[in-house]
Tab-separated table of C-alpha atoms and ligand atoms in Angstrom:
chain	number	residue	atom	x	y	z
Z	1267	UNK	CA	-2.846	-25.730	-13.231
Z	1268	UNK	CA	-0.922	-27.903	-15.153
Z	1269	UNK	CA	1.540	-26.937	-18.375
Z	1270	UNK	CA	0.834	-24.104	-20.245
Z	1271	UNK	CA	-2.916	-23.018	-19.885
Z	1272	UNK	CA	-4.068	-22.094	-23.686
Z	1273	UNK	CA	-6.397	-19.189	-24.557
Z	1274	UNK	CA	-9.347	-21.659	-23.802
Z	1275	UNK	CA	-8.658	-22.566	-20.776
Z	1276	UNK	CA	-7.810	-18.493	-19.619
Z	1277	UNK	CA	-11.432	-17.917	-20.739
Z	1278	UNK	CA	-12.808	-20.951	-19.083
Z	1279	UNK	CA	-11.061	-19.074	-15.921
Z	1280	UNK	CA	-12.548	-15.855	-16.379
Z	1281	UNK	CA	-16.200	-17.223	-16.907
Z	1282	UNK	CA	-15.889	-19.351	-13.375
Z	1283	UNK	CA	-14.266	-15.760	-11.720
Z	1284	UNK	CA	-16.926	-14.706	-9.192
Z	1285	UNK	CA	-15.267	-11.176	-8.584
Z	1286	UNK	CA	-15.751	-10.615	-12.174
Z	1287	UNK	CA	-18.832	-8.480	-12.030
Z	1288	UNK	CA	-16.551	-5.928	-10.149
Z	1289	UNK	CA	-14.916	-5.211	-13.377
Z	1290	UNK	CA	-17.881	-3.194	-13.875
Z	1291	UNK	CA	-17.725	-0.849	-10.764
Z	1292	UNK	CA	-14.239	0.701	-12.062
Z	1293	UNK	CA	-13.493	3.045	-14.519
Z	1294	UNK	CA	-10.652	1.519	-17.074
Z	1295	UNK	CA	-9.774	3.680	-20.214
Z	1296	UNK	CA	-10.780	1.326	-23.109
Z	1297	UNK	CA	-7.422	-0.562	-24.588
Z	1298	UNK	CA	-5.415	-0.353	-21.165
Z	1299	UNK	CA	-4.580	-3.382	-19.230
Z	1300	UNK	CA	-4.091	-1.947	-16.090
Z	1301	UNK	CA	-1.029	-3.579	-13.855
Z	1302	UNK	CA	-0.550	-0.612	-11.760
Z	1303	UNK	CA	-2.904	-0.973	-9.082
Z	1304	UNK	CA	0.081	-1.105	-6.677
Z	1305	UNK	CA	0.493	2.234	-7.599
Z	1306	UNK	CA	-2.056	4.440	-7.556
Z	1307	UNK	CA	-5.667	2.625	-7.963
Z	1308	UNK	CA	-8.162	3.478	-10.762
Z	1309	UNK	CA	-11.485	5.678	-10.127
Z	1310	UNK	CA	-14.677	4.427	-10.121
Z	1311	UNK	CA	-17.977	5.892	-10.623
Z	1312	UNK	CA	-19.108	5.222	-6.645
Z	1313	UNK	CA	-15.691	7.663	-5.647
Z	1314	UNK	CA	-16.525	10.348	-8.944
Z	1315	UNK	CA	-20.378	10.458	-7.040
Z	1316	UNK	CA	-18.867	11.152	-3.805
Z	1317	UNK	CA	-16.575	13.304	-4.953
Z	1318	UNK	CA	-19.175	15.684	-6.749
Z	1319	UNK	CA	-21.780	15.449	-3.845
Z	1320	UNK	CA	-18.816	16.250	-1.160
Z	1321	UNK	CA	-17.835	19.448	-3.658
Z	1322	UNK	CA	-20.988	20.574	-4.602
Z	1323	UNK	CA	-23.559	19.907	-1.898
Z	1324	UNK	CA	-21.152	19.635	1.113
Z	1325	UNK	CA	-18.841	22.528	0.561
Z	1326	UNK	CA	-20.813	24.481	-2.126
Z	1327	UNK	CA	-23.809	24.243	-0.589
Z	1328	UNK	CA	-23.572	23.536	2.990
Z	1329	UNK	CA	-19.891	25.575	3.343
Z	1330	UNK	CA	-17.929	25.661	6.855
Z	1331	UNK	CA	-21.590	23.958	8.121
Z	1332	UNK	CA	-20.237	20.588	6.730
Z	1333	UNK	CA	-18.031	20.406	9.176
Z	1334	UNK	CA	-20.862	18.858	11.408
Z	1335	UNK	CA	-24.002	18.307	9.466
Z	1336	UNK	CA	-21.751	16.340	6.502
Z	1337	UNK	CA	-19.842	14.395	9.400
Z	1338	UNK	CA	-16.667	15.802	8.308
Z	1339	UNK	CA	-14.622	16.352	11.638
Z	1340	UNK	CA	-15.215	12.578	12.471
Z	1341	UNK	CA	-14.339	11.466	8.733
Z	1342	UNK	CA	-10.871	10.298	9.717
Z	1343	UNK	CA	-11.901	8.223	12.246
Z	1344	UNK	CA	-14.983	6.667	10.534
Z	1345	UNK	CA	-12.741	5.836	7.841
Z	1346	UNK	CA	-9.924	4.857	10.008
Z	1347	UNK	CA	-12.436	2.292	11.711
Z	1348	UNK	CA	-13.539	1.021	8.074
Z	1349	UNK	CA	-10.032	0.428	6.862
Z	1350	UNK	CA	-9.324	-1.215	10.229
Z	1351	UNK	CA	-11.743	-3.783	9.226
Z	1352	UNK	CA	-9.556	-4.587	5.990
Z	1353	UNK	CA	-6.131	-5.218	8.488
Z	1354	UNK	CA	-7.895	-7.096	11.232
Z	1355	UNK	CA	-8.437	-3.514	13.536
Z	1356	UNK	CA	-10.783	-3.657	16.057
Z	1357	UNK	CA	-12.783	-0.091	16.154
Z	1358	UNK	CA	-10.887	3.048	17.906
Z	1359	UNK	CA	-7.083	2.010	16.718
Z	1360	UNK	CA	-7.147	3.396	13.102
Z	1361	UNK	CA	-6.906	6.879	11.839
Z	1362	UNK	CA	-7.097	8.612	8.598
Z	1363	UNK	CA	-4.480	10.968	8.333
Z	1364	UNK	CA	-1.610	12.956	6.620
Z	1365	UNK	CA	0.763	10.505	4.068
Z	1366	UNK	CA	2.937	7.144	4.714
Z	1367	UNK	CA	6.039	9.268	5.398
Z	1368	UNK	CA	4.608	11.605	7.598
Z	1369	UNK	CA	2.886	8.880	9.848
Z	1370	UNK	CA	5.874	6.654	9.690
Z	1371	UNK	CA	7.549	9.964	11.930
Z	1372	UNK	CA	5.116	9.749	13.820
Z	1373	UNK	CA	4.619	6.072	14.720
Z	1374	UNK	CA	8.854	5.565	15.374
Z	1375	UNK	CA	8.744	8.206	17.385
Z	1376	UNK	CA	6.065	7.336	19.593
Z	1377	UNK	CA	7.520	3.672	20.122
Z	1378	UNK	CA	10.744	5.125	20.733
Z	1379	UNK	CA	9.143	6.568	23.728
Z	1380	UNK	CA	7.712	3.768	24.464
Z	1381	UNK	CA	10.849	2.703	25.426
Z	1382	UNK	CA	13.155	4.561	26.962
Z	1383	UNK	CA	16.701	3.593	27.262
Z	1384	UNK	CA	17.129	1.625	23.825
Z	1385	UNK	CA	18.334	3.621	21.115
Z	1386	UNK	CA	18.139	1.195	17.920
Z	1387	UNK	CA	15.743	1.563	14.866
Z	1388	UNK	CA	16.031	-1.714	12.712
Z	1389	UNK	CA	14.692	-1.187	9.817
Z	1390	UNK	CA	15.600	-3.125	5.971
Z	1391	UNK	CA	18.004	-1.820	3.704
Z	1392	UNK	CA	15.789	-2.558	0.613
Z	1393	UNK	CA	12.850	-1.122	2.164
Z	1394	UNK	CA	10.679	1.511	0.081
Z	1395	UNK	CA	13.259	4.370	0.527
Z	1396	UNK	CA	10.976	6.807	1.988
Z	1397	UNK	CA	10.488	4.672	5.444
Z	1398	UNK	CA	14.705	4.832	5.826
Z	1399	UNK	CA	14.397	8.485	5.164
Z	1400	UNK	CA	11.859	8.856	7.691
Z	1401	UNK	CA	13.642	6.426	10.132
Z	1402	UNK	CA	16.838	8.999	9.382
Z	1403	UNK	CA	14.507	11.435	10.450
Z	1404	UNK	CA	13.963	10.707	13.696
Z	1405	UNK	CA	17.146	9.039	14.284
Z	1406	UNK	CA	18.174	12.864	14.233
Z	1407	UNK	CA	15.952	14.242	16.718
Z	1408	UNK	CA	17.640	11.488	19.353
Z	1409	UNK	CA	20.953	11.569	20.432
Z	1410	UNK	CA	22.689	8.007	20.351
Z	1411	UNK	CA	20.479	6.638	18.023
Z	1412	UNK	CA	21.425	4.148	15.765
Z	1413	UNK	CA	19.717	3.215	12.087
Z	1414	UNK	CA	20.505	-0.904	11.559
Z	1415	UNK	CA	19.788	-2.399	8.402
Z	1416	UNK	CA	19.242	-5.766	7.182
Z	1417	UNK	CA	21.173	-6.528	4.189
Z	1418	UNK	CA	23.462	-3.832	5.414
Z	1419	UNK	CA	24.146	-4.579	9.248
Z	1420	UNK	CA	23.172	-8.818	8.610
Z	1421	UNK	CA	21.524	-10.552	5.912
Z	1422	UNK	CA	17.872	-11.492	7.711
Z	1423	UNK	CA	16.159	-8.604	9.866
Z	1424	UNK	CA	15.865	-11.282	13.217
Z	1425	UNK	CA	19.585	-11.463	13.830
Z	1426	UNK	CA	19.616	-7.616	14.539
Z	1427	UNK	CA	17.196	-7.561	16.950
Z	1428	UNK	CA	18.602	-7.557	20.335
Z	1429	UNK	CA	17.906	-5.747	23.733
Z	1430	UNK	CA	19.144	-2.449	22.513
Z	1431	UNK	CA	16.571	-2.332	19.735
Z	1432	UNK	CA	13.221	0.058	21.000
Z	1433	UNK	CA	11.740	-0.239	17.298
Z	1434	UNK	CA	11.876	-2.393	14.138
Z	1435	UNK	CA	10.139	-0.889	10.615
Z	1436	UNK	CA	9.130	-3.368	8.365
Z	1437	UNK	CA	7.356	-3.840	5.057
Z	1438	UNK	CA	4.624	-6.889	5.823
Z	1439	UNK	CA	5.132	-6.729	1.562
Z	1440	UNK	CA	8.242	-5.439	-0.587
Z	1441	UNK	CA	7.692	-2.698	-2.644
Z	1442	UNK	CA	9.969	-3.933	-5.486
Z	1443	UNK	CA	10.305	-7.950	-4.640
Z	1444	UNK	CA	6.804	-8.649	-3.593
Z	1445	UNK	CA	7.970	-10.561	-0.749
Z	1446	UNK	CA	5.436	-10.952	2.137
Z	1447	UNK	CA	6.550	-11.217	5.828
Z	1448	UNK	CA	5.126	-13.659	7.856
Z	1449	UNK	CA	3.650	-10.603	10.810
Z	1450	UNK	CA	2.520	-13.056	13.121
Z	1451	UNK	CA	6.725	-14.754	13.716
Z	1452	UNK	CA	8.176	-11.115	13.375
Z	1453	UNK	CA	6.014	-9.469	16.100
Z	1454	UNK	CA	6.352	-12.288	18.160
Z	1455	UNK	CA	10.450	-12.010	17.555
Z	1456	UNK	CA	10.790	-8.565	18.423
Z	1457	UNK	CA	8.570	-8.815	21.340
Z	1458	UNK	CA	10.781	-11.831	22.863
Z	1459	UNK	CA	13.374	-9.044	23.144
Z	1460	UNK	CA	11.011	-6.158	24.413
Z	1461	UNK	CA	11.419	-4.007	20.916
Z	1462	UNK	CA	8.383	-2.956	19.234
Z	1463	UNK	CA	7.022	-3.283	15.432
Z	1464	UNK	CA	5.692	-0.317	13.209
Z	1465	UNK	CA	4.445	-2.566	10.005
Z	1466	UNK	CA	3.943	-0.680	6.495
Z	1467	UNK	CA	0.693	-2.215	4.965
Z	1468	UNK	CA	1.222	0.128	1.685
Z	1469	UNK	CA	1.294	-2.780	-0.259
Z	1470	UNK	CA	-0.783	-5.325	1.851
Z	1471	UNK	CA	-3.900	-3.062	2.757
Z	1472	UNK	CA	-6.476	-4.267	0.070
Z	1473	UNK	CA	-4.164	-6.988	-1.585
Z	1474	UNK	CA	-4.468	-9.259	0.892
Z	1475	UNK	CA	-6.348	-10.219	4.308
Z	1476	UNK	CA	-4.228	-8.788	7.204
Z	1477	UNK	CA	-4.645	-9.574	11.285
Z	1478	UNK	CA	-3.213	-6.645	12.683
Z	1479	UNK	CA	-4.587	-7.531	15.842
Z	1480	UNK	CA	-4.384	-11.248	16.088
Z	1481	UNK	CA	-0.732	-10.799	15.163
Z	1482	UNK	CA	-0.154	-8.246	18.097
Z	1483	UNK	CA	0.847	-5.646	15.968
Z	1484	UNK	CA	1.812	-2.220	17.845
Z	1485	UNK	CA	1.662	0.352	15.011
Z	1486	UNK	CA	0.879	0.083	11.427
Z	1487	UNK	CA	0.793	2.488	8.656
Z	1488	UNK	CA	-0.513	2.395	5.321
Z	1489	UNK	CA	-1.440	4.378	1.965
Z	1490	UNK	CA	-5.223	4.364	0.730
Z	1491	UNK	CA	-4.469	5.499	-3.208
Z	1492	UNK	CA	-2.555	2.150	-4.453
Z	1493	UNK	CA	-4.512	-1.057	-3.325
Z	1494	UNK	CA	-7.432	0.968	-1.805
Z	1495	UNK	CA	-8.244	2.981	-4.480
Z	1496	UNK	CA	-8.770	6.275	-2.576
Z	1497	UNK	CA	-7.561	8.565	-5.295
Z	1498	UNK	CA	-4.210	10.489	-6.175
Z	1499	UNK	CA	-2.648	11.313	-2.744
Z	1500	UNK	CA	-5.490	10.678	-0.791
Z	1501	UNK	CA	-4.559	10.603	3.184
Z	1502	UNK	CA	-2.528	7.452	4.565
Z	1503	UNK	CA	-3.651	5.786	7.970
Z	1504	UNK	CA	-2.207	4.836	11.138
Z	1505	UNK	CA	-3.101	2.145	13.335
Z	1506	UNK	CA	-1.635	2.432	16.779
Z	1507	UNK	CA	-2.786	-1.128	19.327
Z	1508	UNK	CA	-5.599	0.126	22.242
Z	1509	UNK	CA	-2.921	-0.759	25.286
Z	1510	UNK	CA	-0.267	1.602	23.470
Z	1511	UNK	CA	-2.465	5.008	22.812
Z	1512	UNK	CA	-2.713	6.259	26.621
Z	1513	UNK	CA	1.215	6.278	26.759
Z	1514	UNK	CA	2.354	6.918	22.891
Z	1515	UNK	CA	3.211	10.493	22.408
Z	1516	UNK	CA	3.780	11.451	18.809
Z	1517	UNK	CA	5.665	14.686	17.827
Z	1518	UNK	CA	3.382	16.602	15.620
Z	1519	UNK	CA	1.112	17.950	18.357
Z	1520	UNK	CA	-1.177	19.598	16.354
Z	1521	UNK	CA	-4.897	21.001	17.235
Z	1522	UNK	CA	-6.661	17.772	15.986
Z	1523	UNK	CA	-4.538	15.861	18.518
Z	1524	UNK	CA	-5.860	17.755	21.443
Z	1525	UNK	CA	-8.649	16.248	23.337
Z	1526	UNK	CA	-10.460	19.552	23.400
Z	1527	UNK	CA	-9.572	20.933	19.668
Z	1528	UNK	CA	-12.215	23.472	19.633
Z	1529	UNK	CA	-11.660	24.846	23.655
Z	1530	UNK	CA	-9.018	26.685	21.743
Z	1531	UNK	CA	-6.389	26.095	25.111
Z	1532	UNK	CA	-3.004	27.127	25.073
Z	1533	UNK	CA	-1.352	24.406	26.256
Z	1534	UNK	CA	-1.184	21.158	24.737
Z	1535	UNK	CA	-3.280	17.897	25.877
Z	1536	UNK	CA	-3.308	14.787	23.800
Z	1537	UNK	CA	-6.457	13.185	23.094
Z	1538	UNK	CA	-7.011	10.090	25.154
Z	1539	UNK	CA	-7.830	7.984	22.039
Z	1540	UNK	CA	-6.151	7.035	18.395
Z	1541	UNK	CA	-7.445	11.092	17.445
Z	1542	UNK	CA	-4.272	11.529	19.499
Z	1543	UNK	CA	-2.138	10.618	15.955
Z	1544	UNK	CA	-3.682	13.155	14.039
Z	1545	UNK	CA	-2.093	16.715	13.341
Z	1546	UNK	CA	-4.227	19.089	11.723
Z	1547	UNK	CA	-6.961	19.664	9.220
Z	1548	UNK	CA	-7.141	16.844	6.561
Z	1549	UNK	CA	-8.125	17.249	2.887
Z	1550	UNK	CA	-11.787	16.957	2.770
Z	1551	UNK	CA	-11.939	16.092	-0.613
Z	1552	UNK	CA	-9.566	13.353	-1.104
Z	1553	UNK	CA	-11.634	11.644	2.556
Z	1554	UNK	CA	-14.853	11.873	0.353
Z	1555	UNK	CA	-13.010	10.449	-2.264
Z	1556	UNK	CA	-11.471	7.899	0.002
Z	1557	UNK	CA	-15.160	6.808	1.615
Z	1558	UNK	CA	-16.230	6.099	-2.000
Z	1559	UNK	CA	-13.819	3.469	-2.200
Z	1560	UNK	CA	-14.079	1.676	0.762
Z	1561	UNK	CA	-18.008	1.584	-0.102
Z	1562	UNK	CA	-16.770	-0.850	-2.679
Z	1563	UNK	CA	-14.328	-2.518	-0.244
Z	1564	UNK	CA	-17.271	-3.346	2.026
Z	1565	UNK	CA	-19.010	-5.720	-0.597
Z	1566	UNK	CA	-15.316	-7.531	-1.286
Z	1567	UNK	CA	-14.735	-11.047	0.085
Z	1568	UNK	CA	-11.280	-10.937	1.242
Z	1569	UNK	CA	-10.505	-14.675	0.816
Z	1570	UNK	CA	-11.987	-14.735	-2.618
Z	1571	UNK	CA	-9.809	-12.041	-3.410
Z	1572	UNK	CA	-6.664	-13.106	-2.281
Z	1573	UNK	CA	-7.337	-16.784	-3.918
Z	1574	UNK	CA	-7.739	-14.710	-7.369
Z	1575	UNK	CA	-5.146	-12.437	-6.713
Z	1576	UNK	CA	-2.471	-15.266	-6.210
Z	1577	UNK	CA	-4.184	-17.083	-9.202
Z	1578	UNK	CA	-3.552	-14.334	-11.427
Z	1579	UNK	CA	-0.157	-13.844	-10.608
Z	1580	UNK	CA	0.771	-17.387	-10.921
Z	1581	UNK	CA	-0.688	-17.684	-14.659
Z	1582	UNK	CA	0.905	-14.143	-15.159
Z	1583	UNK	CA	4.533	-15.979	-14.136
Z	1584	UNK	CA	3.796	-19.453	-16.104
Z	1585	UNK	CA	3.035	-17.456	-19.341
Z	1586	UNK	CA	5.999	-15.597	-18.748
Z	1587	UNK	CA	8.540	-17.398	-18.290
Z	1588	UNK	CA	6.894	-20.072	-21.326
Z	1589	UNK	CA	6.591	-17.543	-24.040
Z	1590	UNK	CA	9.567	-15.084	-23.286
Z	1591	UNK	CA	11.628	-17.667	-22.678
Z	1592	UNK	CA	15.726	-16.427	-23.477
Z	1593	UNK	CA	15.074	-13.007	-23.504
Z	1594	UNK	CA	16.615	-12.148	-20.860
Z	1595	UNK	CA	14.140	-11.998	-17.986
Z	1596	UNK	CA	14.337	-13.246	-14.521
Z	1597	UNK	CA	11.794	-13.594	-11.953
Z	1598	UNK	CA	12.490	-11.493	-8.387
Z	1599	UNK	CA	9.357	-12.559	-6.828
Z	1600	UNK	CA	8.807	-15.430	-4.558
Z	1601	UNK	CA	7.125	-17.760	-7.242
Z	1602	UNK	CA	5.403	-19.575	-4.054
Z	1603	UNK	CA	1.701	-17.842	-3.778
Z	1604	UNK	CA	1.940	-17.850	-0.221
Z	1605	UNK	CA	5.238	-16.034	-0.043
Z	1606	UNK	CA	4.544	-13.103	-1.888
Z	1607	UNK	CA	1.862	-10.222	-2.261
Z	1608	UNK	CA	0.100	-9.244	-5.127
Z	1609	UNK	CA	2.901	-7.965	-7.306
Z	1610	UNK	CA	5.206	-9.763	-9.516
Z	1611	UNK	CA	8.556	-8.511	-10.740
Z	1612	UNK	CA	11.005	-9.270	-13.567
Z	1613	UNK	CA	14.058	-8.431	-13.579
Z	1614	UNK	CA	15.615	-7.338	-17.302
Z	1615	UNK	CA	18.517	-4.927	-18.060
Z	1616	UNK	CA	16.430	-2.739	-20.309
Z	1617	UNK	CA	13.542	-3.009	-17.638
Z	1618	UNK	CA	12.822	0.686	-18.166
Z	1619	UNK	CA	12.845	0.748	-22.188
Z	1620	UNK	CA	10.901	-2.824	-22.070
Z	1621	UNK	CA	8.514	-1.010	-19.836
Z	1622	UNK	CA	8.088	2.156	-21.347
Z	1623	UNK	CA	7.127	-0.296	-24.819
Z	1624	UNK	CA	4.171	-1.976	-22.944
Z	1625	UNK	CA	3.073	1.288	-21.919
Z	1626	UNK	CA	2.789	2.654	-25.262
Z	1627	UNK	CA	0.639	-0.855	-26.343
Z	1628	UNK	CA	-1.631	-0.019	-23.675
Z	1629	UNK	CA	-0.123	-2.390	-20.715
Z	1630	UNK	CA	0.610	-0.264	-17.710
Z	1631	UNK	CA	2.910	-1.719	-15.244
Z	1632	UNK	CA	5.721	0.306	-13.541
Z	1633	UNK	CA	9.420	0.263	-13.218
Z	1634	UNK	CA	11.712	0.761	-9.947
Z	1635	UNK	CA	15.292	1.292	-10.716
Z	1636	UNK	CA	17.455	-0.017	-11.802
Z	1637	UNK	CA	16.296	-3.179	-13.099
Z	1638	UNK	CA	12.918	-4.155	-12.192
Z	1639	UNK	CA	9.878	-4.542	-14.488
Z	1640	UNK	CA	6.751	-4.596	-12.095
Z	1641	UNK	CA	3.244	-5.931	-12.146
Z	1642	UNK	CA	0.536	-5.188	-9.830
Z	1643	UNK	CA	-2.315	-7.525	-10.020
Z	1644	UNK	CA	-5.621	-6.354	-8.802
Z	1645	UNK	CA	-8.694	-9.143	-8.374
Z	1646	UNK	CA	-11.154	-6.436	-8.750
Z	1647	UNK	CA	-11.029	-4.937	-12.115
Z	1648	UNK	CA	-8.092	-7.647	-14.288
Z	1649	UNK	CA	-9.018	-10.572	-15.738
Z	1650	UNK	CA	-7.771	-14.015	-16.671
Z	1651	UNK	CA	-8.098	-12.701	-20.197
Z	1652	UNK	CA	-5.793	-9.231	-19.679
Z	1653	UNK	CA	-3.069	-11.344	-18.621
Z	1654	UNK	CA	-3.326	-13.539	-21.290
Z	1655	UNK	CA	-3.133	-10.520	-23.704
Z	1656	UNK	CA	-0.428	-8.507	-21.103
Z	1657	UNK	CA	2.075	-11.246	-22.212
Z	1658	UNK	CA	1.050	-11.455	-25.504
Z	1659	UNK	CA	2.041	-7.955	-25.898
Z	1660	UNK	CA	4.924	-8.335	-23.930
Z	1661	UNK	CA	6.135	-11.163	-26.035
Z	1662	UNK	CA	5.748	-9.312	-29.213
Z	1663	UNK	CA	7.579	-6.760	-27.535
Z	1664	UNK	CA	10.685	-8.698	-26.379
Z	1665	UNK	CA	10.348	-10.715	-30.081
Z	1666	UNK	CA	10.023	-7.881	-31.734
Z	1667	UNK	CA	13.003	-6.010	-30.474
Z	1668	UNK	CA	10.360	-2.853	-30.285
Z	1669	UNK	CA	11.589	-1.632	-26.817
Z	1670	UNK	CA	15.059	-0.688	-29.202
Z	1671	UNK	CA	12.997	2.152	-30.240
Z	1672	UNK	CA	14.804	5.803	-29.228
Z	1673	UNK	CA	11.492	6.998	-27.764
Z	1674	UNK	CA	11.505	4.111	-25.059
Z	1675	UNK	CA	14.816	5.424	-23.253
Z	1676	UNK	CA	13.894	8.983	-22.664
Z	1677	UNK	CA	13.437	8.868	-19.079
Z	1678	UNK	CA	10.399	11.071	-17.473
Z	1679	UNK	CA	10.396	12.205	-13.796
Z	1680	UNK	CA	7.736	9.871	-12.641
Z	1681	UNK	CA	8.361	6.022	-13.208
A	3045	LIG	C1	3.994	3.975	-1.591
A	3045	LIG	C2	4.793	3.823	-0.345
A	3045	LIG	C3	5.046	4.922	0.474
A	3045	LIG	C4	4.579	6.291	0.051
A	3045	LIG	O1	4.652	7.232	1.032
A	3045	LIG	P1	3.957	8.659	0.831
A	3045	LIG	O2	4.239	9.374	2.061
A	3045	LIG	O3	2.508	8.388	0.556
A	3045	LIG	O4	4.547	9.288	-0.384
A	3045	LIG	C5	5.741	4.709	1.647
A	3045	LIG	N1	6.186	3.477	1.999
A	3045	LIG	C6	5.961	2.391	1.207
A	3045	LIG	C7	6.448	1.060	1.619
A	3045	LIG	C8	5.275	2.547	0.011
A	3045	LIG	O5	5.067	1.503	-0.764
């Protein structure tokens, strides 16, 4: 794309968009331009079916029976094989199970195990907090172990990995930056030095293709309700490589972990396989909810999608910086397609009032404190069109000096 594409030439995009008639199989509240995929992905009348059969036939109807005859005990695993398919899994490595934070516990742990004798967790000091958290968390349960950051401890995660390291968390994409990680160099880094990798996919899994396996990933963990669509808190995953699962021990030994759940034995013994990484009983709901989704998944041409996802985001950027020009916004995103995921941030001082304006015109994006204006950008269900108008209205906006408005500063507890 050349210059500044005109309203023509958006529509010409649009009509030549072969994802387009996916629009259709997502629910989107009419006036909203939805940029907020990233967060928490929109319904869709394939997961509002599933959800009413799996509460009304399965439970009302066929009660604790379900368990077997609606394939609900297995559900995690199923599903854990069909999102393995979307991160380049092989079948019996994936599990559906619990949230991020809880499986990110579980996953450092179990490489810490894995080797014995090292005591660092490297993780990156502008990772999503809740993985540093987590990596506090288990730092506590060891004695001698040692958190190092990058951007804290060095400026670029390689220099920190050394023979003392047993683990390194990293985001394959940024939560707030949008920067992708090449998985492929970063595995192969830490391996040279005998540490292993636990990679969150929260904002990779459905925005782009991912080779879990051809990159010789040993854990991975995920969320299913932001790129995925599962739903409002549906269960995370947790992929954990075939030559690890015999050895890796993870700390929540619950009943669904045990290789004979339903012997009802007192002590406990792991399952041989990736069931080994679950806990307990999952929410059978949100799964149903979950398998909807992924129906949709199934039909989606990864390539395609990640060609229109970077295409998107690119226009979104040239439009941007063309018609909001001295304003006051700066770009925090790699503005090289290959670098980044599908997000794009700006930063702006008044990012929250700026963003709490679009909102109220119908453009839903999010902020992340304390500066960043972000925009998810979802191949499925946006348009060449919606970003066209998203930075019309954001324009107007910044023009306009609307975001001044009182209203737009009054901060709520979810942003
Ligand atoms: C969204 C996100 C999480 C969320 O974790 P939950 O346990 O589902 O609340 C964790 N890590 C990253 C990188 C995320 O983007």
């Amino acid at each position: 794309m050349d210059g500044i594409p005109d309203l023509a030439a958006v529509e010409a995009m649009d009509a030549a968009d072969l994802l387009r008639p996916f629009r259709d199989r997502f629910v989107m509240p009419d006036g909203v331009i939805y940029l907020d995929g990233n967060s928490l992905g929109p319904a869709s009348p394939t997961v509002l079916a599933e959800l009413e059969k799996a509460a009304r036939q399965e439970w009302g109807e066929g009660l604790i029976r379900s368990w077997n005859t609606a394939g609900w005990f297995d559900m995690p695993v199923v599903l854990g094989d069909r999102i393995g398919r979307l991160v380049g899994a092989a079948a019996g490595q994936t599990v559906v199970a619990d949230t991020t934070s809880i499986n990110i516990y579980k996953a450092l742990h179990a490489a810490m195990g894995l080797r014995p004798g090292r005591s660092v967790i490297v993780a990156e000091g502008g990772s999503f907090p809740t993985d540093l958290y987590m990596a506090e968390g288990v730092a506590s349960t060891r004695p001698g172990a040692v958190l190092r950051l990058e951007g804290v401890d060095a400026p670029a995660i390689e220099e920190l990995i050394d023979g003392s390291v047993a683990v390194v968390l990293i985001n394959h994409v940024n939560y707030k930056t949008g920067e992708l990680r090449d998985m492929a160099a970063l595995t192969r880094r830490a391996h040279d030095a005998g540490a292993l990798v636990v990679w969150d996919l929260c904002h990779s899994a459905g925005a782009l293709p991912v080779d879990l396996d051809g990159a010789h990933a040993d854990f991975a963990v995920g969320c299913t309700y932001k790129y995925l669509n599962g739903g409002p808190g549906s269960p995370a995953f947790i992929y954990v490589a075939h030559r690890h699962q015999a050895e890796a021990r993870q700390p929540l030994s619950g009943w669904w972990g045990h290789a004979r759940p339903f012997a009802f034995e007192q002590g406990f013994a792991a399952d041989a396989g990736i069931r080994r990484f679950q806990c307990g009983t999952q929410p059978m709901l949100s799964l149903r909810a979950l398998k909807g989704a992924l129906d949709i998944w199934d039909e989606v041409d990864m390539a395609a999608m990640r060609l229109k996802s970077i295409a998107l985001a690119d226009l979104f950027i040239k439009l941007v910086e063309a018609k909001c020009d001295g304003f006051g916004l700066t770009l925090e995103t790699p503005r090289e397609g290959a670098r980044r995921g599908s997000q794009v941030s700006f930063g702006h001082e008044h990012a929250y009032e700026i963003m709490q304006a679009l909102i109220a015109r119908g453009v839903i994006g999010d902020f992340r404190a304390p500066s960043t204006l972000r925009f998810g950008f979802t191949p499925l269900y946006l348009s060449y069109g919606d970003v066209w108008s998203a930075v019309e209205i954001l324009q107007d906006i910044l023009r306009t000096g609307a975001w001044k408005d009182a209203r737009f500063a009054v901060r709520a507890a979810v942003t």
